[in-house]
């Protein structure tokens, strides 16, 4: 049994704005694309992909709900998220302006920071829980229903994060002034911190 087209479109209509709107991961991907370029940011993007897929699986299996029900887990997750955001914001703010050659200390964050960011992204757990609970694709088969949701949401994740990375890289390519480029990197770092502050706000 397969889901109807209407049920798939309903899930996409809910998933695209929720997963594609600027949050910590989206801002980080865009900022890395702008600060380091698309090619240099690919390991970070792949880390984001792997981390988001892990969160999708954890949420689909119900493990996320069990973990968050444990005393003290929520604050630890939020604390880890803040630390990762501070690290990434520093890397972005201190990166060479777009189009300029950086030194060895200005290397783009790699796979592990991207993976860690996704795992500690509070917004992701909330969004995926809402998407899984708020949509039913196959009423008579809960397992297939979950698998189809996982597949569709994975495709959405690949599309939106990749698109934002390219957007950041393309936008930065139009910046020619080193001063404007430096200011742009700092603004992106600040936006990253603001996004995580909004995500962890009670």
CSV table of N, CA and C in Angstrom, one decimal, residues 21-27 74 77-78 81-82 85 117 120-127 191-202:
chain,number,residue,atom,x,y,z
A,21,UNK,N,12.7,27.0,6.8
A,21,UNK,CA,12.9,28.3,7.4
A,21,UNK,C,14.1,28.4,8.2
A,22,UNK,N,14.7,29.6,8.3
A,22,UNK,CA,16.0,29.8,9.0
A,22,UNK,C,16.0,29.4,10.4
A,23,UNK,N,16.7,28.4,10.8
A,23,UNK,CA,17.0,27.9,12.1
A,23,UNK,C,18.5,27.8,12.3
A,24,UNK,N,18.9,27.2,13.4
A,24,UNK,CA,20.3,27.1,13.6
A,24,UNK,C,21.1,26.4,12.5
A,25,UNK,N,20.6,25.2,12.0
A,25,UNK,CA,21.2,24.5,11.0
A,25,UNK,C,21.2,25.2,9.7
A,26,UNK,N,20.1,25.8,9.3
A,26,UNK,CA,20.0,26.5,8.0
A,26,UNK,C,20.9,27.7,8.0
A,27,UNK,N,20.9,28.5,9.1
A,27,UNK,CA,21.8,29.7,9.2
A,27,UNK,C,23.2,29.3,9.1
A,74,UNK,N,17.1,17.3,28.7
A,74,UNK,CA,16.8,18.6,28.0
A,74,UNK,C,17.8,19.7,28.2
A,77,UNK,N,21.1,18.9,26.4
A,77,UNK,CA,21.0,19.1,25.0
A,77,UNK,C,21.1,20.6,24.6
A,78,UNK,N,20.4,21.4,25.3
A,78,UNK,CA,20.4,22.8,25.1
A,78,UNK,C,21.8,23.4,25.3
A,81,UNK,N,24.1,22.5,22.5
A,81,UNK,CA,23.7,23.3,21.3
A,81,UNK,C,24.3,24.6,21.3
A,82,UNK,N,24.2,25.3,22.5
A,82,UNK,CA,24.8,26.6,22.6
A,82,UNK,C,26.3,26.6,22.4
A,85,UNK,N,27.1,26.3,18.7
A,85,UNK,CA,26.8,27.5,18.0
A,85,UNK,C,27.8,28.6,18.3
A,117,UNK,N,26.1,19.6,15.3
A,117,UNK,CA,25.1,20.7,15.3
A,117,UNK,C,23.7,20.1,15.1
A,120,UNK,N,22.3,18.4,18.2
A,120,UNK,CA,22.0,19.3,19.3
A,120,UNK,C,21.0,20.4,18.9
A,121,UNK,N,20.5,20.3,17.7
A,121,UNK,CA,19.5,21.3,17.2
A,121,UNK,C,18.2,21.1,17.8
A,122,UNK,N,17.8,21.9,18.8
A,122,UNK,CA,16.5,21.7,19.5
A,122,UNK,C,15.4,21.9,18.5
A,123,UNK,N,15.5,22.8,17.6
A,123,UNK,CA,14.4,23.0,16.6
A,123,UNK,C,14.1,21.8,15.9
A,124,UNK,N,15.1,21.0,15.5
A,124,UNK,CA,14.9,19.8,14.7
A,124,UNK,C,14.0,18.8,15.4
A,125,UNK,N,14.2,18.5,16.7
A,125,UNK,CA,13.4,17.6,17.4
A,125,UNK,C,12.0,18.0,17.5
A,126,UNK,N,11.8,19.3,17.7
A,126,UNK,CA,10.4,19.8,17.8
A,126,UNK,C,9.7,19.7,16.5
A,127,UNK,N,10.4,20.1,15.4
A,127,UNK,CA,9.8,20.1,14.1
A,127,UNK,C,9.4,18.7,13.6
A,191,UNK,N,23.6,36.3,13.3
A,191,UNK,CA,22.3,35.6,13.0
A,191,UNK,C,22.2,34.2,13.5
A,192,UNK,N,23.4,33.5,13.4
A,192,UNK,CA,23.5,32.2,13.9
A,192,UNK,C,23.2,32.1,15.4
A,193,UNK,N,23.8,33.0,16.2
A,193,UNK,CA,23.5,33.1,17.6
A,193,UNK,C,22.1,33.5,17.9
A,194,UNK,N,21.5,34.4,17.1
A,194,UNK,CA,20.1,34.8,17.4
A,194,UNK,C,19.2,33.6,17.1
A,195,UNK,N,19.5,32.8,16.0
A,195,UNK,CA,18.7,31.6,15.7
A,195,UNK,C,18.7,30.6,16.8
A,196,UNK,N,19.8,30.4,17.4
A,196,UNK,CA,19.8,29.4,18.5
A,196,UNK,C,19.1,29.9,19.7
A,197,UNK,N,19.3,31.2,19.9
A,197,UNK,CA,18.6,31.8,21.1
A,197,UNK,C,17.1,31.7,20.9
A,198,UNK,N,16.6,31.9,19.7
A,198,UNK,CA,15.1,31.7,19.5
A,198,UNK,C,14.7,30.2,19.6
A,199,UNK,N,15.6,29.3,19.1
A,199,UNK,CA,15.3,27.9,19.1
A,199,UNK,C,15.2,27.3,20.5
A,200,UNK,N,16.0,27.8,21.5
A,200,UNK,CA,16.0,27.3,22.8
A,200,UNK,C,15.2,28.1,23.8
A,201,UNK,N,14.5,29.2,23.2
A,201,UNK,CA,13.7,30.0,24.1
A,201,UNK,C,12.5,29.2,24.5
A,202,UNK,N,12.2,29.1,25.8
A,202,UNK,CA,11.0,28.3,26.3
A,202,UNK,C,9.7,28.8,25.7
